[in-house]
Coordinates of C-alpha atoms (C1' of nucleotides) in Angstrom, one line a residue:
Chain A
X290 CA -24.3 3.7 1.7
X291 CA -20.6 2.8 1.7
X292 CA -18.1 5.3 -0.3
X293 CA -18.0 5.1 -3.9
X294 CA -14.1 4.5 -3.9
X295 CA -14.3 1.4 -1.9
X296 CA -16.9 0.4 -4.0
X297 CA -14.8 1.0 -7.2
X298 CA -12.0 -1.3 -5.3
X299 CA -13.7 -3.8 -4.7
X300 CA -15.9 -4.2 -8.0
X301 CA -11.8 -3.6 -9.8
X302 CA -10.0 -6.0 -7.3
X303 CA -12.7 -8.7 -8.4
X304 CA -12.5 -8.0 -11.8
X305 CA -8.7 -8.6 -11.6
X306 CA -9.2 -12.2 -9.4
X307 CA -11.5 -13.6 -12.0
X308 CA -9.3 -12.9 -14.6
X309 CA -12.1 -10.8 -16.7
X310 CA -9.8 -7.9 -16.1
X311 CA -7.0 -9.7 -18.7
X312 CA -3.4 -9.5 -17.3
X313 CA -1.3 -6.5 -19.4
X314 CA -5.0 -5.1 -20.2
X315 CA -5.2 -1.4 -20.0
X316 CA -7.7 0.5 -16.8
X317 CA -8.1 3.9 -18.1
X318 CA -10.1 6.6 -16.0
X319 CA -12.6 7.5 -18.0
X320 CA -13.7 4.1 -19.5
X321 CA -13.6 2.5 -15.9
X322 CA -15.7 5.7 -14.6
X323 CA -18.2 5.3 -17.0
X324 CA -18.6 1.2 -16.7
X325 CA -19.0 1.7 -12.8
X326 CA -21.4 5.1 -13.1
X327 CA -18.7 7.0 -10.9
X328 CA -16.9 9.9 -12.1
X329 CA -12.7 9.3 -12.1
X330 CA -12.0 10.3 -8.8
X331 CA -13.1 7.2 -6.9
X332 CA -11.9 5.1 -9.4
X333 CA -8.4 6.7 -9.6
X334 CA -8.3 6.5 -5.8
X335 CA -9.2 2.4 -6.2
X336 CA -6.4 2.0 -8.5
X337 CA -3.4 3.7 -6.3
X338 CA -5.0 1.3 -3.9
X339 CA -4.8 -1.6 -6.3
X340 CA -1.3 -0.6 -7.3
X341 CA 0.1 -0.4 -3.8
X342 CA -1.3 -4.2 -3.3
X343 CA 1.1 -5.1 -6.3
X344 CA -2.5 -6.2 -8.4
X345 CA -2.0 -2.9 -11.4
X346 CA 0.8 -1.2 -12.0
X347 CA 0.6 2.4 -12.3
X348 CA 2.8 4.6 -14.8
X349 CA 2.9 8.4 -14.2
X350 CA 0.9 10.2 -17.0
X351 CA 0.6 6.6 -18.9
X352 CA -2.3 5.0 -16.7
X353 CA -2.6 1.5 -15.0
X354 CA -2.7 -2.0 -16.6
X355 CA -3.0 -5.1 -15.0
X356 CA -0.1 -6.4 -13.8
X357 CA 1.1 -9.6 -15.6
X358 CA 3.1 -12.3 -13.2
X359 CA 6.3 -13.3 -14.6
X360 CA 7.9 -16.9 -13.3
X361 CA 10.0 -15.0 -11.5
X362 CA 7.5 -13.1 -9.7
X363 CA 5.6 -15.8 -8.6
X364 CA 9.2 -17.8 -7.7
X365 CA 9.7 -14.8 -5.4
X366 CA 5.8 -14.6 -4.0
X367 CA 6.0 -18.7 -2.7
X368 CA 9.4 -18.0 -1.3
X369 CA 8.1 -15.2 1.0
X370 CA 4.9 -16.8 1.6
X371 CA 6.9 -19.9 2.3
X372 CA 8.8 -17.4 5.0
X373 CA 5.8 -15.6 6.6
X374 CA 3.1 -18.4 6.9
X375 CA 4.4 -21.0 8.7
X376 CA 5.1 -18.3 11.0
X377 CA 1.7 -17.1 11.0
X378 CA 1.4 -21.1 11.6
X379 CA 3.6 -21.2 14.3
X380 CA 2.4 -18.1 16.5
X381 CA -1.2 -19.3 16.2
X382 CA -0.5 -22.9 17.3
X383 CA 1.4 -21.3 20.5
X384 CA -1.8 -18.4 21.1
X385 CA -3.8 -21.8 21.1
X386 CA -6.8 -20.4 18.7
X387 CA -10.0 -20.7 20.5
X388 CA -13.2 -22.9 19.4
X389 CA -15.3 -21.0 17.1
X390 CA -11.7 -19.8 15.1
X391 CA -10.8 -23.9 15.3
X392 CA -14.5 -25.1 14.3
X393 CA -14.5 -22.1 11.3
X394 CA -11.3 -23.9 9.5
X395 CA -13.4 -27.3 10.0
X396 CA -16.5 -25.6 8.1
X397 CA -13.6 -24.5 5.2
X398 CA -11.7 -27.7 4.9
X399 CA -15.7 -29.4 4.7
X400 CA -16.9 -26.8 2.2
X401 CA -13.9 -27.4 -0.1
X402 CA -13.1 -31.2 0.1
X403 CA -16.9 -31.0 -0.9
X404 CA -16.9 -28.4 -3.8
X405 CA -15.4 -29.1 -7.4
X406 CA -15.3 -25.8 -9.0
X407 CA -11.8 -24.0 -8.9
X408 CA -13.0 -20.8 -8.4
X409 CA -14.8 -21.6 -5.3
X410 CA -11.7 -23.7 -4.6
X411 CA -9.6 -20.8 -4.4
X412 CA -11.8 -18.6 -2.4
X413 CA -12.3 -21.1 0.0
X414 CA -8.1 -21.6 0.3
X415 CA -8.0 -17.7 0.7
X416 CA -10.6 -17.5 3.5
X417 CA -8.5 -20.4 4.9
X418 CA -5.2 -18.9 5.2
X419 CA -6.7 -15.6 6.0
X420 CA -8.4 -17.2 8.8
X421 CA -4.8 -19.1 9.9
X422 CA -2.8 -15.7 9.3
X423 CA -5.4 -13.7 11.5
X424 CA -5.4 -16.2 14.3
X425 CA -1.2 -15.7 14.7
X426 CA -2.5 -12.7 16.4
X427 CA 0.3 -10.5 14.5
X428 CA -1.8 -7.3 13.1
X429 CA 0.1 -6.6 10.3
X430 CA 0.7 -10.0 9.3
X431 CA -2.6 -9.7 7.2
X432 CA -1.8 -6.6 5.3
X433 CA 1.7 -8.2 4.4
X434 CA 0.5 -11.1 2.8
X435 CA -2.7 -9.5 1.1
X436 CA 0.0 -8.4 -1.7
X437 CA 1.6 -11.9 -2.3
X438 CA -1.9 -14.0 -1.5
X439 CA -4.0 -13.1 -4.9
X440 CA -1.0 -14.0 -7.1
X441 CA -1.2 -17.6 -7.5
X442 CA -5.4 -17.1 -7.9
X443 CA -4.7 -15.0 -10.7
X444 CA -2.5 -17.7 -12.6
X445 CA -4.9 -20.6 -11.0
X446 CA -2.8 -22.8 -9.1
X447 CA -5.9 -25.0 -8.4
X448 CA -6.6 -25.5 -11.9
X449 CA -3.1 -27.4 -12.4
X450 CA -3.8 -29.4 -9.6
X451 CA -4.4 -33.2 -10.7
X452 CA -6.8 -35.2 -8.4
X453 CA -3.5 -36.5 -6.0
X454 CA -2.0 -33.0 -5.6
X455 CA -5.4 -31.6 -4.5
X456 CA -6.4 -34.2 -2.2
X457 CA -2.7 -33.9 -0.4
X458 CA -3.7 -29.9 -0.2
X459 CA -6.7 -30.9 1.2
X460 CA -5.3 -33.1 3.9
X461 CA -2.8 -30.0 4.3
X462 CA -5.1 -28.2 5.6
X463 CA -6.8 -31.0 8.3
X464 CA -3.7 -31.7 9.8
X465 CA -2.6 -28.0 10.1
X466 CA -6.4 -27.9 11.7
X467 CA -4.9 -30.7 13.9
X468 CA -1.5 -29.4 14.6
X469 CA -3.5 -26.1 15.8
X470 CA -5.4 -27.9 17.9
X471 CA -3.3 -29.9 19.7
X472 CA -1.4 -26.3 20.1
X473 CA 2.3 -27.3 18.8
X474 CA 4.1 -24.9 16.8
X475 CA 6.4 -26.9 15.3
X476 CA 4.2 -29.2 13.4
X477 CA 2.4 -26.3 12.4
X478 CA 4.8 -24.1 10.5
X479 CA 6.6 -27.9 9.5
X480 CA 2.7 -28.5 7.8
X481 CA 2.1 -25.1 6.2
X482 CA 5.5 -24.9 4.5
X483 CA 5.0 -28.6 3.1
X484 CA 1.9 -26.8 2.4
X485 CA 3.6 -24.1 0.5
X486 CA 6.2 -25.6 -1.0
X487 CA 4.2 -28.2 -2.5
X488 CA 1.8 -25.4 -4.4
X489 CA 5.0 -23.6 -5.6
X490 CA 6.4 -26.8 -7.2
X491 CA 3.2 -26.6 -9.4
X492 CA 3.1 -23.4 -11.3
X493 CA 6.5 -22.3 -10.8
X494 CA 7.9 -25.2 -13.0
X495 CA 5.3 -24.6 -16.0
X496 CA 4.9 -22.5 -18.6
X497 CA 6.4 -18.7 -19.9
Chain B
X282 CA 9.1 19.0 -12.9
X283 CA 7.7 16.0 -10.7
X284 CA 4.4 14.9 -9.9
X285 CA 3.2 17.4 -6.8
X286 CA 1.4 13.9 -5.2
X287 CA 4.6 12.5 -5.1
X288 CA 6.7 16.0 -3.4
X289 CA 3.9 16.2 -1.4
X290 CA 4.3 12.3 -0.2
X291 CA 7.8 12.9 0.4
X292 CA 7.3 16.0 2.1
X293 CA 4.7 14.9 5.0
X294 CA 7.1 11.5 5.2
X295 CA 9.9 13.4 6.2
X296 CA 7.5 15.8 8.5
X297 CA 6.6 12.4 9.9
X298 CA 9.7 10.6 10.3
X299 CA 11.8 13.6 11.6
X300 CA 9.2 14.0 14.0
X301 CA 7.8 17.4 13.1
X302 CA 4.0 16.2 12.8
X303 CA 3.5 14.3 16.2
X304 CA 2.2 11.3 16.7
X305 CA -1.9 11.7 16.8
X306 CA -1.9 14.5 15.8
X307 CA -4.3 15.4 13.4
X308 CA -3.4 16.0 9.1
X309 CA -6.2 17.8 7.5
X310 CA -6.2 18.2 4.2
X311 CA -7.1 21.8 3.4
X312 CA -4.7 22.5 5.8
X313 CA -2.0 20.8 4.6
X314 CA -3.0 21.9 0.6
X315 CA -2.1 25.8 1.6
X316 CA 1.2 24.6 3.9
X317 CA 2.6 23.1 0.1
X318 CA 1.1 25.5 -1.6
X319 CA -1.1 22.6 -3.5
X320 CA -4.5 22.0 -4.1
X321 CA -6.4 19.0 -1.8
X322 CA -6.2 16.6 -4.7
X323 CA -2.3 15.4 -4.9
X324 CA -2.6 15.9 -1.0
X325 CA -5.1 13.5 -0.1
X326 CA -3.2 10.9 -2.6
X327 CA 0.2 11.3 -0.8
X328 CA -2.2 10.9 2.8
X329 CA -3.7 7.4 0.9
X330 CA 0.0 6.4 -0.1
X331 CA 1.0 6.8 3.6
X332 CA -1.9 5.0 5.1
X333 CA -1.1 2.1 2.8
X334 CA 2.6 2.0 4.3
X335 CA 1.0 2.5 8.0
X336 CA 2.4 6.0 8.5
X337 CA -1.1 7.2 9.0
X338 CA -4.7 6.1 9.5
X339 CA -7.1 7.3 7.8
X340 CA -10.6 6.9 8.9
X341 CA -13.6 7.5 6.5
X342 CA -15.2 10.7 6.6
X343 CA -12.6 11.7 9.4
X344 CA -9.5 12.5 8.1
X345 CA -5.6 11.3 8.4
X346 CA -4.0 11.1 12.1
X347 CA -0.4 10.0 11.9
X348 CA -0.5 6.9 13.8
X349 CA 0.6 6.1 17.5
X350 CA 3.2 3.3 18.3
X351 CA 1.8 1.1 21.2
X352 CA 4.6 -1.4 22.8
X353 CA 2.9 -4.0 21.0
X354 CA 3.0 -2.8 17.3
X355 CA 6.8 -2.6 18.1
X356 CA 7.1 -6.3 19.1
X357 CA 4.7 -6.9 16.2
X358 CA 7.8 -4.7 14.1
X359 CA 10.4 -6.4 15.1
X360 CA 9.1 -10.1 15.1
X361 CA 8.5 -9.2 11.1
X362 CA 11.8 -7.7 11.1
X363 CA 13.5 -10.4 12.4
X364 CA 11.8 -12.9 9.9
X365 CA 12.1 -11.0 6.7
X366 CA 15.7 -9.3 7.2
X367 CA 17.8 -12.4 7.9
X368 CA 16.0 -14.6 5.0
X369 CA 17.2 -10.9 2.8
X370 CA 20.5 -11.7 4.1
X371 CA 20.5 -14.8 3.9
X372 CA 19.4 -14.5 0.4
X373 CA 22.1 -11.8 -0.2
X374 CA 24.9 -13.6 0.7
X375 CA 24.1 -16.8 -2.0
X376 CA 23.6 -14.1 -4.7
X377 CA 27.2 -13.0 -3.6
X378 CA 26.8 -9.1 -3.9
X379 CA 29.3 -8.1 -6.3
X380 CA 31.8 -5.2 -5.6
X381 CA 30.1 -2.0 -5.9
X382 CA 27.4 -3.1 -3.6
X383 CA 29.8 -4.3 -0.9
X384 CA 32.1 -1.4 -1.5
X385 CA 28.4 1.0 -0.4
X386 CA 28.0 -1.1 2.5
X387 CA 31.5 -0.5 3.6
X388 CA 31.1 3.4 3.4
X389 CA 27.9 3.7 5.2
X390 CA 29.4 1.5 8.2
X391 CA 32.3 4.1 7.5
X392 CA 29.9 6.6 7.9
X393 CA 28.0 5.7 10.5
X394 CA 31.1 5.3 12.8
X395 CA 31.8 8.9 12.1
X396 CA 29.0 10.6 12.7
X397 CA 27.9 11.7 16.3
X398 CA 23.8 12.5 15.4
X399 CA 21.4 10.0 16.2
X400 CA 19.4 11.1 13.4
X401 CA 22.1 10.9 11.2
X402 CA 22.8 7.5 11.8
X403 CA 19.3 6.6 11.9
X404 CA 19.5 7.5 7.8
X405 CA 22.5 5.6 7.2
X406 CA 21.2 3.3 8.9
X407 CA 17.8 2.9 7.1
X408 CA 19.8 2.8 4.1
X409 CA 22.2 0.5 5.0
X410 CA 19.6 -2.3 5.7
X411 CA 17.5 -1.1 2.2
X412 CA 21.0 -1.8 0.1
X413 CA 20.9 -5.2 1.8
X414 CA 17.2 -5.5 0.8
X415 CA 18.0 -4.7 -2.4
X416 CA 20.6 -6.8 -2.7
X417 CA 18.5 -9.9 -1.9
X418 CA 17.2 -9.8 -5.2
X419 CA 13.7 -9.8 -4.6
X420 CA 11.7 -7.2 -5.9
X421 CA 8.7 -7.5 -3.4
X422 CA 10.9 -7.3 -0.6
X423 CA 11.4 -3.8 0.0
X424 CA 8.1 -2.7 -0.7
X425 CA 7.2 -5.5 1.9
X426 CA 9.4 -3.8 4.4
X427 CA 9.1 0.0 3.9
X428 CA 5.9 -0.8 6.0
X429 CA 8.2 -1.6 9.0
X430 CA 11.0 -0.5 8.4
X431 CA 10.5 3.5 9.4
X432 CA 8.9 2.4 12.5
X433 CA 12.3 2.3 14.6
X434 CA 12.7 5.6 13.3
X435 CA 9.9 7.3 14.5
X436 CA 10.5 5.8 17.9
X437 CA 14.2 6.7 17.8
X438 CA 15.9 3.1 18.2
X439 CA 19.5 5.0 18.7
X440 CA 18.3 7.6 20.8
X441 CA 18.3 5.0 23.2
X442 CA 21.3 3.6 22.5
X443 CA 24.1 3.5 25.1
X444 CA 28.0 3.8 23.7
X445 CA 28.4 -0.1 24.2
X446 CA 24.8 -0.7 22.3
X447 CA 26.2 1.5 19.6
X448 CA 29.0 0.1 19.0
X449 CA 27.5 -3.6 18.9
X450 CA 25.4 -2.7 16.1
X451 CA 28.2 -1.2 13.9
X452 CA 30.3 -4.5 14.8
X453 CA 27.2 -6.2 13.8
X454 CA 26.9 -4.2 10.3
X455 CA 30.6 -4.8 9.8
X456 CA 30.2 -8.5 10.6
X457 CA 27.5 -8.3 8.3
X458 CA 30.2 -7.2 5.2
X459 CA 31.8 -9.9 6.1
X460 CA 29.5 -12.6 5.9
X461 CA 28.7 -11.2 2.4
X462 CA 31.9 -10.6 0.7
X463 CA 32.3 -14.6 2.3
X464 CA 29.1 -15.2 0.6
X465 CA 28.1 -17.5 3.7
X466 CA 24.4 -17.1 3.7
X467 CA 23.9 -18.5 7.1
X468 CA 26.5 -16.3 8.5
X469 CA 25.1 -13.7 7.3
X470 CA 21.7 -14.5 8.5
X471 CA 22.6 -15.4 12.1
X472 CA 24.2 -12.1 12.1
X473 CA 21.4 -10.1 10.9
X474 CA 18.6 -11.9 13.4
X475 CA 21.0 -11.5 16.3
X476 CA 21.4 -7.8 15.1
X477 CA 17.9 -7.1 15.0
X478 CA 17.0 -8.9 18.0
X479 CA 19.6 -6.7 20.1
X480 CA 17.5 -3.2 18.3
X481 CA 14.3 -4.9 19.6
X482 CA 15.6 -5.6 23.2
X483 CA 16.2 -1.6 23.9
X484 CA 12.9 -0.1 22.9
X485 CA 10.3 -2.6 23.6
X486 CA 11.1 -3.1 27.1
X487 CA 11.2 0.4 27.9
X488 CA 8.1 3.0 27.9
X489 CA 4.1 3.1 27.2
Chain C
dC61 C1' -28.1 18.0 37.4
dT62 C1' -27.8 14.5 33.8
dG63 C1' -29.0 12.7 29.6
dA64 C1' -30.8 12.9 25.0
dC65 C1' -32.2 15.2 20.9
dG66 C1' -31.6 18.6 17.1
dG67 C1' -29.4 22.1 14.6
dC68 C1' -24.7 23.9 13.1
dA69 C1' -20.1 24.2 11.6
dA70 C1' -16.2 22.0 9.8
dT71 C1' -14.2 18.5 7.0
dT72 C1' -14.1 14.8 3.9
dG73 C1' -15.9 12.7 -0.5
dC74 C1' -17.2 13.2 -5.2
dA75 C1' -17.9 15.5 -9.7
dT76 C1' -16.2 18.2 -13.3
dG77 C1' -13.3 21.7 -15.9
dC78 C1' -8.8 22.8 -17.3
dA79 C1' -3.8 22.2 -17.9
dA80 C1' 0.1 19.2 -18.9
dT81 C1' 2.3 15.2 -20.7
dA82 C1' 3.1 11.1 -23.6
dG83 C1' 2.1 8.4 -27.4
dT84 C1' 1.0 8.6 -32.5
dG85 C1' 0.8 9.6 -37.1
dG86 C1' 2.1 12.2 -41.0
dC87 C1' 5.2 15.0 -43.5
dA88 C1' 9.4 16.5 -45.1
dA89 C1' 14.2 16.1 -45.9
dA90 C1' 18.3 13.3 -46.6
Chain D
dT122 C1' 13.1 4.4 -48.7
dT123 C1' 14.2 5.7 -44.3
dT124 C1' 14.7 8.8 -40.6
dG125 C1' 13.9 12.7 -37.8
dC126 C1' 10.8 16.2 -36.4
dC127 C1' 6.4 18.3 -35.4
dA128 C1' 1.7 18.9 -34.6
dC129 C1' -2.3 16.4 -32.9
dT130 C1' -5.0 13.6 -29.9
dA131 C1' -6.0 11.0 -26.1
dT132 C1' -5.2 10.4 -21.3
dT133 C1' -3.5 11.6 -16.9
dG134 C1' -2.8 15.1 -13.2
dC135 C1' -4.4 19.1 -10.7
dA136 C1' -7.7 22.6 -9.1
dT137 C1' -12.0 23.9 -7.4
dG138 C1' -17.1 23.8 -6.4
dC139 C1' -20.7 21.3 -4.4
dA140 C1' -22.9 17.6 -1.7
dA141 C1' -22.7 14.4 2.3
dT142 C1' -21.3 12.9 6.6
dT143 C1' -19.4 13.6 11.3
dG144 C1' -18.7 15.6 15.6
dC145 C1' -19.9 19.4 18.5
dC146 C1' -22.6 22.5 21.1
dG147 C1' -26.6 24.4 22.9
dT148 C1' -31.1 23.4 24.4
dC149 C1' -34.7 21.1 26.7
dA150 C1' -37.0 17.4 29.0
dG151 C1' -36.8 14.2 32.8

DNA sequence: CTGACGGCAATTGCATGCAATAGTGGCAAA
DNA sequence: TTTGCCACTATTGCATGCAATTGCCGTCAG
């Protein structure tokens, strides 16, 4: 039986993903306690957690709400992520990621070129980046990036994405497959921050 | 009267940092309640706040240790270091820092050139780089970096230090006001890569 | 003598009661 | 009518008691 706070954590942190958590909604204690059967502890614990991965902000002696993304926010999320994963890219092209971590970002790019739903979209990307960011072989890479990597699910990048701008994410991600294979650094962290760059011109240029 | 989670935070970082609790050594909570003169509660939040910036680790069901540097976290460190504190620079110098900010910059290189104690200079240090953090303009930087920025600390970078080393990195912070009151961002960055790359040199090659 | 099994102590994890604080609404005075 | 103050309420923060899990140590079988 795993701990109640992780529980809490995770059953919050998906909550806040699919956006049935509403962005600027309150989380108070008591209510969340009592929707999850836990008492507050746990569930306090599961917020510091959620406000040190930037998802709630937490006010002392005024609670937590959901964080709500500003365009500035999310200008400075793609910039960093536009710094740190093509050098995830980079490091795992020269570490030469074995077969089963190479075949594993095949299965993705299949599953998503295959699925239409958003949602599944986006958890696919996630799993897809984690995957590249966790064969750079840097161990705190993935605990870096875990507070700038929900952000652009939360506003739904993939839903703004026309037919052409998805299919060009798509082959993204088969020639950064490739460029890992063939084991060249340089093509790459050149593909993932085309990559990048090309999902930040999306959101970032819309709305608020 | 402040929150006693966030004295007692502050408290066991400073225990950590200046060394007093060792590395691996063990941070139970009971114990640690009746040290501060607190109950467990606010201390086994400040323990969750300092697992989350990779102070400590805390193992379910088996307490808090304060973590061990191996020579490859420190590479990991510095590669990060090297990535995210030029592009802060870099990011610094095209927002052109205005006076105040260059005018603090000036007295902590003032500072640091008078003091004689390592750990004194490791402070002004630490908050030398933070001002230029800050003055990047990104808000998710420094919480980003607080993760690896107290690493060098711990180790004690400028305990190692030879006069010659020393005096380097002051020419290197001074070079660094420079390239900002210019507002040359890639100035500034070269200078701030070659800075930390000369930091990483000492420790990594040495020990463990 | 070595290895495994079982009970025991110590520590974390969770629940709940109480105190402290911030936001809110009403009331009174200008 | 508006503004400032005060009490009230709801919520967070802290303390403490109890349950659960882990690691240890002694014992016993092989």
């Amino acid at each position: 039986m795993p701990r109640a706070a992780d529980t809490a954590y995770a059953t919050l942190r998906q909550m806040i993903l699919s956006g049935e958590a509403a962005a600027g909604s309150r989380l108070g204690e008591a209510e969340l306690a009592e929707t999850l059967g836990l008492s507050r502890t746990p569930v306090r614990e599961a917020l510091q957690r959620l406000g040190a991965d930037g998802l709630v902000e937490v006010l002392p002696h005024r609670g937590a709400r959901v964080v709500r993304w500003s365009r500035a926010d999310l200008e400075e999320i793609f910039e960093l992520r536009a710094l740190l994963e093509p050098y995830a890219a980079e490091r795992a092209a020269r570490r030469r990621p074995d077969a089963a971590v190479l075949a594993e970002l095949t299965a993705l790019c299949d599953a998503m070129e295959r699925s239409g739903d958003p949602a599944e979209i986006a958890r696919l990307n996630s799993a897809f980046h984690g995957a590249v960011i966790d064969a750079s072989g840097n161990r705190r890479l993935p605990a870096l990036l875990t507070s700038v990597m929900h952000a652009p699910l939360i506003v739904g990048t993939f839903r703004r994405y026309d037919a052409g701008a998805l299919a060009r994410s798509m082959n993204h991600h088969r020639e950064l497959v490739a460029a890992l294979t063939a084991g060249d650094p340089d093509w790459a962290g050149s593909v993932m921050r085309a990559h990048i760059r090309a999902a930040a011109a999306g959101p970032i240029s819309e709305e608020e």
